[in-house]
XYZ file of C-alpha atoms in Angstrom:
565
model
C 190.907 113.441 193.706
C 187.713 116.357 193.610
C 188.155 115.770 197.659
C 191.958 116.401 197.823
C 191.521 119.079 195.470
C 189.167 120.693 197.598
C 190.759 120.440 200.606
C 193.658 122.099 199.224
C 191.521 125.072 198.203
C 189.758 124.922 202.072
C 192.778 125.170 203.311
C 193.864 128.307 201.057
C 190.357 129.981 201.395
C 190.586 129.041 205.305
C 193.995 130.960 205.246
C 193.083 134.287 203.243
C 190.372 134.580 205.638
C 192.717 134.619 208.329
C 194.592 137.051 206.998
C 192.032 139.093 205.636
C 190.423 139.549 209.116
C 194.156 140.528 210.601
C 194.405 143.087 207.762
C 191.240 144.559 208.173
C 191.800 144.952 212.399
C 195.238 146.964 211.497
C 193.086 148.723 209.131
C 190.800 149.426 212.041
C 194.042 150.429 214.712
C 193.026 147.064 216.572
C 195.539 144.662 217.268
C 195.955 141.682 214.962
C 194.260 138.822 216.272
C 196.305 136.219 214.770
C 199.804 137.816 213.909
C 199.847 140.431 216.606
C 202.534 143.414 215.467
C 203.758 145.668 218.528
C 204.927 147.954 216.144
C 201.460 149.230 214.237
C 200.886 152.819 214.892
C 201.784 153.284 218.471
C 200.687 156.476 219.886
C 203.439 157.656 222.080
C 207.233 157.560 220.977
C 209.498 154.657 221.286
C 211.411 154.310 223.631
C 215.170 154.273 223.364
C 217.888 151.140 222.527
C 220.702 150.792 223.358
C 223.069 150.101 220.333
C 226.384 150.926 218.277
C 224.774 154.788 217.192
C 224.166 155.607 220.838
C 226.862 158.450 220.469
C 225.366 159.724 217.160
C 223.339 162.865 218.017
C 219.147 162.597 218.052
C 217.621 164.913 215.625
C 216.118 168.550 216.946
C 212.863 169.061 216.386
C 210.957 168.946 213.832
C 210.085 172.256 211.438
C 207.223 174.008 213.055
C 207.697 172.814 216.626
C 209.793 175.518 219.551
C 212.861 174.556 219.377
C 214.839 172.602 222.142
C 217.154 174.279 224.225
C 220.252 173.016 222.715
C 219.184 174.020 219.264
C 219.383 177.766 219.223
C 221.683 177.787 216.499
C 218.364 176.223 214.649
C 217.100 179.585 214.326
C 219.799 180.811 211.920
C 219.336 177.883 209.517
C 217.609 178.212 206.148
C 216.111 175.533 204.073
C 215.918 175.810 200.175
C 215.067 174.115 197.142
C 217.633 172.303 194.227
C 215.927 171.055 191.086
C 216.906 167.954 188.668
C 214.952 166.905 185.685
C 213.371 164.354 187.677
C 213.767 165.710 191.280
C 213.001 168.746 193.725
C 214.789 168.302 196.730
C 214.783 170.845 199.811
C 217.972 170.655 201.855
C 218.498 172.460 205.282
C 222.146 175.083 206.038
C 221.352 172.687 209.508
C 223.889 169.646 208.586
C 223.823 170.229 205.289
C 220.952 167.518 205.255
C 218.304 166.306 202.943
C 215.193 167.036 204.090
C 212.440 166.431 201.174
C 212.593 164.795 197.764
C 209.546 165.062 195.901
C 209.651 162.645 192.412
C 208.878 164.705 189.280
C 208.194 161.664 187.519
C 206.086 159.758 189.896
C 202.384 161.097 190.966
C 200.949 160.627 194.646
C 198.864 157.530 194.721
C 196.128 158.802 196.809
C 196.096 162.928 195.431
C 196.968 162.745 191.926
C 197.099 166.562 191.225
C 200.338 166.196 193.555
C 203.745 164.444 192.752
C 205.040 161.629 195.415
C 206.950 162.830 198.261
C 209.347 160.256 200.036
C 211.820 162.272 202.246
C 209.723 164.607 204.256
C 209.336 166.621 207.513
C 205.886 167.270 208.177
C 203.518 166.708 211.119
C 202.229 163.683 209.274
C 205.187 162.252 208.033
C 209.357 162.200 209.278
C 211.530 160.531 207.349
C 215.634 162.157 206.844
C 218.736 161.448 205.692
C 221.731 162.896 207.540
C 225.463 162.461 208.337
C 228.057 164.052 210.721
C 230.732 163.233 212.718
C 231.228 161.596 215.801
C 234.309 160.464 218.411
C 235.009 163.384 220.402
C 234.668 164.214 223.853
C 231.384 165.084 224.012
C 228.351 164.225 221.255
C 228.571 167.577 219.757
C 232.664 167.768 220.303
C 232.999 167.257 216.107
C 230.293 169.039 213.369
C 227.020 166.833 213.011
C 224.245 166.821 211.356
C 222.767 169.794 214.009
C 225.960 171.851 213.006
C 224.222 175.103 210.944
C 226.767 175.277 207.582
C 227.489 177.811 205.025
C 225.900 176.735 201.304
C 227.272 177.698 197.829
C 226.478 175.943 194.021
C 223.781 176.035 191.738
C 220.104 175.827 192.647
C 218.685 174.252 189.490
C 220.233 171.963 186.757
C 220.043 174.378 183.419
C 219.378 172.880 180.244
C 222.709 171.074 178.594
C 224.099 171.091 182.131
C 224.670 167.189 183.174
C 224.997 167.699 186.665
C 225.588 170.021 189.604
C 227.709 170.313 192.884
C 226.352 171.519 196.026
C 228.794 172.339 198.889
C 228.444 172.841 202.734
C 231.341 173.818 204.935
C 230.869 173.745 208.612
C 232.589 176.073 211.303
C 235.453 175.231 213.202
C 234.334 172.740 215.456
C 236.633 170.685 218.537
C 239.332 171.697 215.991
C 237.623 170.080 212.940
C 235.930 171.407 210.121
C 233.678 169.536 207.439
C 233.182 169.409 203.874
C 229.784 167.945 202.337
C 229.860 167.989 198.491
C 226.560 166.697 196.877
C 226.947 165.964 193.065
C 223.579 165.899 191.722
C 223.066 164.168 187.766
C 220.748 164.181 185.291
C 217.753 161.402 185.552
C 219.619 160.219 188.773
C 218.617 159.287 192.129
C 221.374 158.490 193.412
C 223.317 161.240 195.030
C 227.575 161.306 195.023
C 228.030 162.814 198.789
C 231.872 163.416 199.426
C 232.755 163.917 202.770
C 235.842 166.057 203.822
C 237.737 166.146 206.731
C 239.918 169.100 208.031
C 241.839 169.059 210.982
C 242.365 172.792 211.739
C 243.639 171.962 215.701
C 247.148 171.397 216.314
C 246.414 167.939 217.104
C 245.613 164.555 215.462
C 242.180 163.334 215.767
C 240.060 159.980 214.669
C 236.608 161.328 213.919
C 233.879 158.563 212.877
C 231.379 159.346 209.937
C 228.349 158.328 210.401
C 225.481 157.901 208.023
C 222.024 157.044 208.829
C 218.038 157.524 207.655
C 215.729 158.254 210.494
C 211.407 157.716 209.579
C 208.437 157.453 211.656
C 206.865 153.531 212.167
C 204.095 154.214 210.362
C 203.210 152.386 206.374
C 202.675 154.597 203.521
C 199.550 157.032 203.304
C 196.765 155.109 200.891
C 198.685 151.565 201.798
C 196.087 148.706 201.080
C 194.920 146.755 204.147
C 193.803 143.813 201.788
C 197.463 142.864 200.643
C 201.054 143.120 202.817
C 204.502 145.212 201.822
C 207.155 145.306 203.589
C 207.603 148.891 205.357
C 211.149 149.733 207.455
C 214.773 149.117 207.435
C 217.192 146.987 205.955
C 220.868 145.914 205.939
C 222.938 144.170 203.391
C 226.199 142.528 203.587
C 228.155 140.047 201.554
C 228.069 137.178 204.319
C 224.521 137.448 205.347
C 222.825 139.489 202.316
C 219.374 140.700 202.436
C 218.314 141.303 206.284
C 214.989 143.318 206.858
C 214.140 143.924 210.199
C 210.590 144.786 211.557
C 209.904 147.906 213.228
C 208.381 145.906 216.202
C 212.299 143.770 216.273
C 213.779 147.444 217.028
C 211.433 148.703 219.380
C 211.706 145.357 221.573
C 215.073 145.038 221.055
C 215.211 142.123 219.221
C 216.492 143.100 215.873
C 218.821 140.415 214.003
C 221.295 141.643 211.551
C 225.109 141.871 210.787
C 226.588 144.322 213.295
C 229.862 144.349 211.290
C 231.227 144.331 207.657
C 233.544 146.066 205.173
C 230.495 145.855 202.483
C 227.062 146.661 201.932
C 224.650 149.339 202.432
C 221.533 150.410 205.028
C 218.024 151.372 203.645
C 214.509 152.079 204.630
C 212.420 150.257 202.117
C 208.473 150.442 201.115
C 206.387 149.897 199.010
C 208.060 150.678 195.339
C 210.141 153.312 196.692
C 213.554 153.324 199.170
C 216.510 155.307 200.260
C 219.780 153.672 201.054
C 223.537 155.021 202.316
C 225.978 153.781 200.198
C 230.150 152.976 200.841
C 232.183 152.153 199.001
C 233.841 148.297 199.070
C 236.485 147.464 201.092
C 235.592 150.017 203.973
C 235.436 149.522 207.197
C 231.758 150.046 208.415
C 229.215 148.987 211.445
C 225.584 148.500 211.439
C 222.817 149.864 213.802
C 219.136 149.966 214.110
C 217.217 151.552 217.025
C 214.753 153.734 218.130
C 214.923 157.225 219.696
C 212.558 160.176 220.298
C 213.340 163.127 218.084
C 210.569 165.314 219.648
C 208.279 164.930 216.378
C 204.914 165.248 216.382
C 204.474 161.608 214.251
C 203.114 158.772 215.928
C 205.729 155.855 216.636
C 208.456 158.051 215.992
C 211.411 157.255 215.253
C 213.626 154.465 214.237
C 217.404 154.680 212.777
C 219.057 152.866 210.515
C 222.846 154.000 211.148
C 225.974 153.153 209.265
C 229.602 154.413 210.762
C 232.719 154.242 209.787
C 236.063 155.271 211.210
C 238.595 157.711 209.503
C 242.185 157.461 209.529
C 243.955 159.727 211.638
C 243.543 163.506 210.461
C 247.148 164.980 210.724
C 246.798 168.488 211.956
C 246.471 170.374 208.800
C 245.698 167.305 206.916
C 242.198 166.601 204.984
C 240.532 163.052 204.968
C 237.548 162.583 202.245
C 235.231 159.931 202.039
C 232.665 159.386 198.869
C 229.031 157.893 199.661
C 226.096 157.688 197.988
C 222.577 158.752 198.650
C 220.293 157.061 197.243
C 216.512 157.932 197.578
C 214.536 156.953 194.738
C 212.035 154.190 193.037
C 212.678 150.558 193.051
C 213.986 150.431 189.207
C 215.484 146.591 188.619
C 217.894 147.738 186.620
C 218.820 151.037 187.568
C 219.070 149.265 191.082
C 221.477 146.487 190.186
C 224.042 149.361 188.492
C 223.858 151.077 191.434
C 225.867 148.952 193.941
C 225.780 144.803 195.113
C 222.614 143.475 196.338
C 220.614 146.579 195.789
C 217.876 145.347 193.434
C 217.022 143.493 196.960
C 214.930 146.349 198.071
C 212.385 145.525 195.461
C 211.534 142.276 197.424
C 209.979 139.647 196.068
C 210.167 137.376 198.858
C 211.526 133.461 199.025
C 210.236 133.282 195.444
C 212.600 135.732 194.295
C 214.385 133.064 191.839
C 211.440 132.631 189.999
C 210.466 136.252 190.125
C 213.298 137.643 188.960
C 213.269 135.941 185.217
C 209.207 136.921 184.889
C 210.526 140.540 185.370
C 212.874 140.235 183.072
C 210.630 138.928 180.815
C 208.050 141.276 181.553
C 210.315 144.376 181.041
C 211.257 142.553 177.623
C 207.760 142.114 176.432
C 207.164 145.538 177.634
C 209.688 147.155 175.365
C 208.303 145.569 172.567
C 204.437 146.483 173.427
C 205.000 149.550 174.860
C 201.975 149.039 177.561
C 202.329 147.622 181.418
C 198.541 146.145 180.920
C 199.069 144.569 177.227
C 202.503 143.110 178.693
C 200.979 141.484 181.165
C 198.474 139.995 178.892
C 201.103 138.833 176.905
C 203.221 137.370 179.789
C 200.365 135.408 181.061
C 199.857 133.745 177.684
C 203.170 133.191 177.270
C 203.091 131.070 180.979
C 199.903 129.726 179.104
C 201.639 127.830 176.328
C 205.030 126.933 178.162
C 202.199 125.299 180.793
C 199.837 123.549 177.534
C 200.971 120.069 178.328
C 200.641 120.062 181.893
C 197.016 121.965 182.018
C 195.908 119.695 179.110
C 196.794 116.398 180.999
C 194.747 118.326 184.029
C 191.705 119.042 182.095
C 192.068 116.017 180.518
C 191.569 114.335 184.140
C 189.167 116.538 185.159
C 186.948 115.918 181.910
C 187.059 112.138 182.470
C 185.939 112.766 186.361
C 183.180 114.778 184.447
C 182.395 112.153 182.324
C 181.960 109.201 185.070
C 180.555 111.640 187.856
C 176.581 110.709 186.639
C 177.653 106.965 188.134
C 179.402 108.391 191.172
C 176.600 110.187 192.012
C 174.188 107.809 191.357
C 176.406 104.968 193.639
C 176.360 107.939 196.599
C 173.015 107.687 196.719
C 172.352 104.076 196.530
C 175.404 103.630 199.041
C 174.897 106.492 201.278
C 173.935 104.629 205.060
C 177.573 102.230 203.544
C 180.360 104.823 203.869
C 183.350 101.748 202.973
C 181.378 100.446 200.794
C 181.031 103.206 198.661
C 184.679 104.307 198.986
C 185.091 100.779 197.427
C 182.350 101.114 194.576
C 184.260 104.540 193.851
C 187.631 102.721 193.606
C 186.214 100.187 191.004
C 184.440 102.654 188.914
C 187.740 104.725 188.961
C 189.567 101.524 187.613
C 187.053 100.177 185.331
C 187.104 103.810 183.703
C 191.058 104.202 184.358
C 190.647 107.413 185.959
C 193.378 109.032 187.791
C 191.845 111.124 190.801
C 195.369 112.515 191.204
C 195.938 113.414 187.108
C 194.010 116.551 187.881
C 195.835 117.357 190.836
C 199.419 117.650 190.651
C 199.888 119.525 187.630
C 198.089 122.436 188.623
C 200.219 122.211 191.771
C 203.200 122.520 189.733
C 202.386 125.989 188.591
C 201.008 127.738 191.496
C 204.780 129.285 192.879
C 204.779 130.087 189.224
C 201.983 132.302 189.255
C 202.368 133.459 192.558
C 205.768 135.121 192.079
C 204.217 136.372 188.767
C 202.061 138.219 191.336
C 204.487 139.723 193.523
C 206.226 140.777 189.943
C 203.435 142.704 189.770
C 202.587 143.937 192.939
C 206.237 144.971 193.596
C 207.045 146.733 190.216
C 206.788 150.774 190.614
C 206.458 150.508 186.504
C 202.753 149.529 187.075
C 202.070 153.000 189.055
C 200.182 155.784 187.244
C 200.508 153.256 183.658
C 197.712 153.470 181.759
C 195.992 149.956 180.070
C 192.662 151.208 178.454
C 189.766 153.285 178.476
C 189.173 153.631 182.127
C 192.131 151.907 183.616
C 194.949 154.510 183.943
C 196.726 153.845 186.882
C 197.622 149.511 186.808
C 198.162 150.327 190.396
C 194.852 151.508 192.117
C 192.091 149.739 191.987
C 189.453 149.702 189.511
C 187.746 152.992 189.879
C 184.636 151.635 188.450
C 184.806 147.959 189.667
C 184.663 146.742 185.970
C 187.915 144.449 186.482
C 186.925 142.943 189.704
C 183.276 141.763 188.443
C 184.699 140.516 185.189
C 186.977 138.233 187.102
C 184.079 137.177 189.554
C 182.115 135.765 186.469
C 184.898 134.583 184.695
C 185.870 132.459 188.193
C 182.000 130.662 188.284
C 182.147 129.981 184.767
C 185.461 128.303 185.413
C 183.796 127.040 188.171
C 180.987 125.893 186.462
C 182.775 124.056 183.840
C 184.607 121.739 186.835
C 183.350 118.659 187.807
C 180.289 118.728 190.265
C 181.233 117.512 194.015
C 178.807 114.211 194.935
C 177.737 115.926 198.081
C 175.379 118.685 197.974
C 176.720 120.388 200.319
C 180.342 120.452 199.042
C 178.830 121.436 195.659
C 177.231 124.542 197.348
C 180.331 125.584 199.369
C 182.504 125.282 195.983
C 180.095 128.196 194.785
C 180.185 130.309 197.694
C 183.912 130.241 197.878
C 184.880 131.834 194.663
C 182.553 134.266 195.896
C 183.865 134.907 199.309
C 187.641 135.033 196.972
C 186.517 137.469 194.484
C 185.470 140.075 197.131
C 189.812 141.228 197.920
C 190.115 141.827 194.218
C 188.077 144.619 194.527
C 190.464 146.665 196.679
C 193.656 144.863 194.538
C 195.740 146.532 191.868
C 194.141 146.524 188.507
C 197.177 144.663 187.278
C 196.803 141.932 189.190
C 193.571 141.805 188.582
C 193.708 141.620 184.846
C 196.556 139.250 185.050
C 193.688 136.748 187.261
C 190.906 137.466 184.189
C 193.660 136.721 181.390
C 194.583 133.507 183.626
C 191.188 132.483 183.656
C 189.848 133.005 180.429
C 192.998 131.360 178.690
C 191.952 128.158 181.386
C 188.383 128.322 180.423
C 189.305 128.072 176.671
C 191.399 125.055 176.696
C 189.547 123.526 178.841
C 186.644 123.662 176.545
C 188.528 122.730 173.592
C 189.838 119.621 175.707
C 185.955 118.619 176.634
C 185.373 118.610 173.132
C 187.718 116.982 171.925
C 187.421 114.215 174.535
C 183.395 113.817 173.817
C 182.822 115.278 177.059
C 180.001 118.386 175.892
C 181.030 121.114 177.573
C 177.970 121.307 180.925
C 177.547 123.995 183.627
C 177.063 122.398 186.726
C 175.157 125.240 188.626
C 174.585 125.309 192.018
C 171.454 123.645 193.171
C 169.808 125.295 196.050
C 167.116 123.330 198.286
């Protein structure tokens, strides 16, 4: 049993290190060596793909840049600011568009004196949201989101105020003019956008709306290169749910996803934050991804994630309106299931979402109770403790019994050593004779590792655990441990656990059991101090019972330290 046990760890050491080393070359701007990713910071701009948004105008260029020749009308637009309780959000006369939302509530991870920006247009970041119309003669026959538009409604939400309308109106355009109406509300990130249609011509048209969120390739600023989120677009639908699709899919063309649907929503997802367009049910819509130059000065810029839908007819003199939603905020559970079907996907667990989904839930309950991210967790992780007594005891029960008969193994190894069946035979006997299970040890643990390993995408995933404070030094669940404290607690708490196992026969096994809790402990120095102190709970809970199980068995509690010769 010790040998299938350690093979299993071998084989999960074997694999970190694998992708440890891939990590650290993206880290580096090398390319993978194992899981090679087209898409990681290219330095010139993608180039363009052919797909259903290939009549939806590119983006000008970016603020600070000469503007392109098209794009003189650029010059007369004005950006400005509009306040919420929890965001400040600078929109641009050009389209009426979003331009930057920065979270009042939310700090920046890597400059704390600053609060988190998502939507931005800088020479280090691009990332928009922007609609218009499309369907006429030429790209620019109907008022997109390059059209400059006249602006009126409040600038800040006032005190007893619950929400507030802004409103763009664009000129007369191909005989069409357009109405964007943002309703802003209190401690909302979701935006109501109603879109209006006016047919001023003398004819009837059948503009398209399209929707769409346009970033740069590139992950997050301060993103760890010792654990993986997911960074790009995705597209829901009722028939196929959850799709995400990799930046490198778009770039070679490759992407997967429902083209079609009269559900479901498009977003560009990372880590603990997301935007998303938003229909409503029952309408008509089709799906794109690509990627197209916008003349920014970002590296691997820029891929689309466009959503269109056709109007009715627009009588001459008639209006057509359309509600969507903007949504551009953190990846709240609940706040995200309210918000429409299949949203709370964006906060992505992974296949192990059906077990990760009830540990939230449980977490957030514990949590409201405690009133601290770091004592919740503590408390969640004794709570897996107890509902997992039986099956650790029966483990540690095995494992003491291997303890108590490994003096005999050992000695039978060594009088049996030049007889390799013979000694697998002794072993056998001695196993018998004692009625020890090499497998009792085994499987139960097995039976709990998806358990704790959605518990740690819970925690890795949950935007709660950024900027919480646990104790003393640990203020921020979600950065490392400024002073390392975590990370070498749990390295002495693994030997110890360690320690307390059963010594491998072989020598040499029995060193390389010692160095590989080492070589494991090094990644949670650059990991979360959540996860981190959910490991040390973990293993101090396992040390304890198995202690008391030792004892209780006659088996004194021995530390079987390395021996080095």
């Amino acid at each position: 049993m010790n040998d299938i046990r350690r093979t299993i760890l071998w084989v999960i050491f074997g694999f970190s290190m694998v992708l440890l080393w891939d990590q650290w070359q993206i880290h580096n701007g090398k390319q993978a060596t194992f899981f090679p990713n087209p898409a990681q910071k290219a330095a010139s701009a993608p180039a363009p793909a052919v797909s259903a948004s290939a009549g939806v105008p590119v983006a000008p260029a970016v603020a600070g840049q000469a503007p392109v020749a098209e794009s003189a009308v650029a010059v007369a637009s004005e950006r400005f600011e509009v306040s919420t309780d929890v965001l400040k959000m600078t929109f641009d006369t050009q389209g009426g568009a979003l331009v930057r939302t920065e979270f009042l509530q939310y700090l920046d991870s890597n400059d704390k004196t600053r609060n988190f920006v998502l939507l931005d247009d800088t020479k280090d970041r691009y990332y928009q949201a922007q609609t218009g119309l499309i369907g006429g003669v030429a790209p620019d026959s109907f008022p997109t989101h390059k059209s400059v538009m006249a602006v009126s409604g409040d600038k800040v939400l006032k005190d007893g105020q619950d929400e507030l309308k802004l409103v763009f109106t664009s000129q007369d355009t191909g005989g069409i003019k357009l109405v964007k109406t943002y309703t802003l509300r209190r401690g909302a990130y979701d935006i109501a956008v109603k879109h209006e249609v006016i047919n001023t011509g003398a004819t009837s048209l059948n503009p398209q709306l399209y929707l769409q969120l346009v970033r740069d390739g590139n992950k997050p600023a301060g993103e760890s290169s010792f654990y993986s989120t997911f960074t790009g677009p995705a597209v829901y639908t009722d028939l196929k749910k959850y799709q995400k699709v990799e930046f490198s899919d778009i770039k070679k063309g490759k992407a997967d996803f429902e083209k079609e649907s009269t559900n479901g929503y498009i977003a560009m997802v990372q880590h603990y934050f997301a935007s998303a367009w938003i229909l409503p049910a029952d309408v008509k819509r089709t799906f794109s991804l690509d990627a197209r130059d916008v003349g920014a000065t970002v590296a691997d810029c820029c891929y689309r994630a466009t959503m269109i839908t056709p109007l009715e007819t627009v009588a001459p003199g008639q209006t057509k309106a359309l509600e969507a939603k903007l949504f551009v905020g953190p990846q709240e559970e609940k706040k995200l299931e309210a918000l429409a079907p299949g949203m709370e996907l964006v906060k992505d667990y992974g296949w192990l979402t059906i077990l990760a989904k009830p540990l939230y839930w449980l977490l957030d309950k514990l949590h409201s109770f405690i009133q601290n991210w770091g004592w919740s967790i503590v408390a969640l992780v004794l709570l897996l403790k107890i509902a997992f007594y039986w099956l650790n005891a029966k483990a540690y029960a095995s494992m003491a019994k291997m303890k108590a008969v490994n003096p005999r193994i050992m000695e039978m190894r060594e009088r049996l050593k030049d007889n390799p069946q013979q000694m697998q035979q002794e072993m056998m006997r001695i196993y018998r004779e004692e009625k020890v299970n090499p497998m009792g040890g085994c499987f139960p643990i097995m039976v709990q590792i998806p358990v704790f390993i959605a518990l740690y995408w819970v925690l890795l995933s949950s935007v709660e655990m950024r900027n919480a404070p646990w104790i003393l030094w640990i203020q921020d669940l979600s950065s490392p441990d400024p002073f390392f404290i975590l990370p070498v607690v749990m390295t002495l708490t693994t030997l110890l656990q360690t320690a307390l196992n059963p010594a491998p026969p072989d020598p040499l096994q029995a060193k390389m059991m010692w160095f590989m809790p080492l070589a494991f402990s090094v990644m949670f120095f650059f990991f979360p101090s959540g996860l981190v102190l959910y490991w040390i709970t973990n293993n101090i809970l396992s040390i304890a019972q198995q202690w008391i199980i030792n004892t209780r068995m006659g088996v004194p509690p021995q530390f079987n330290l390395p021996k080095f010769k």
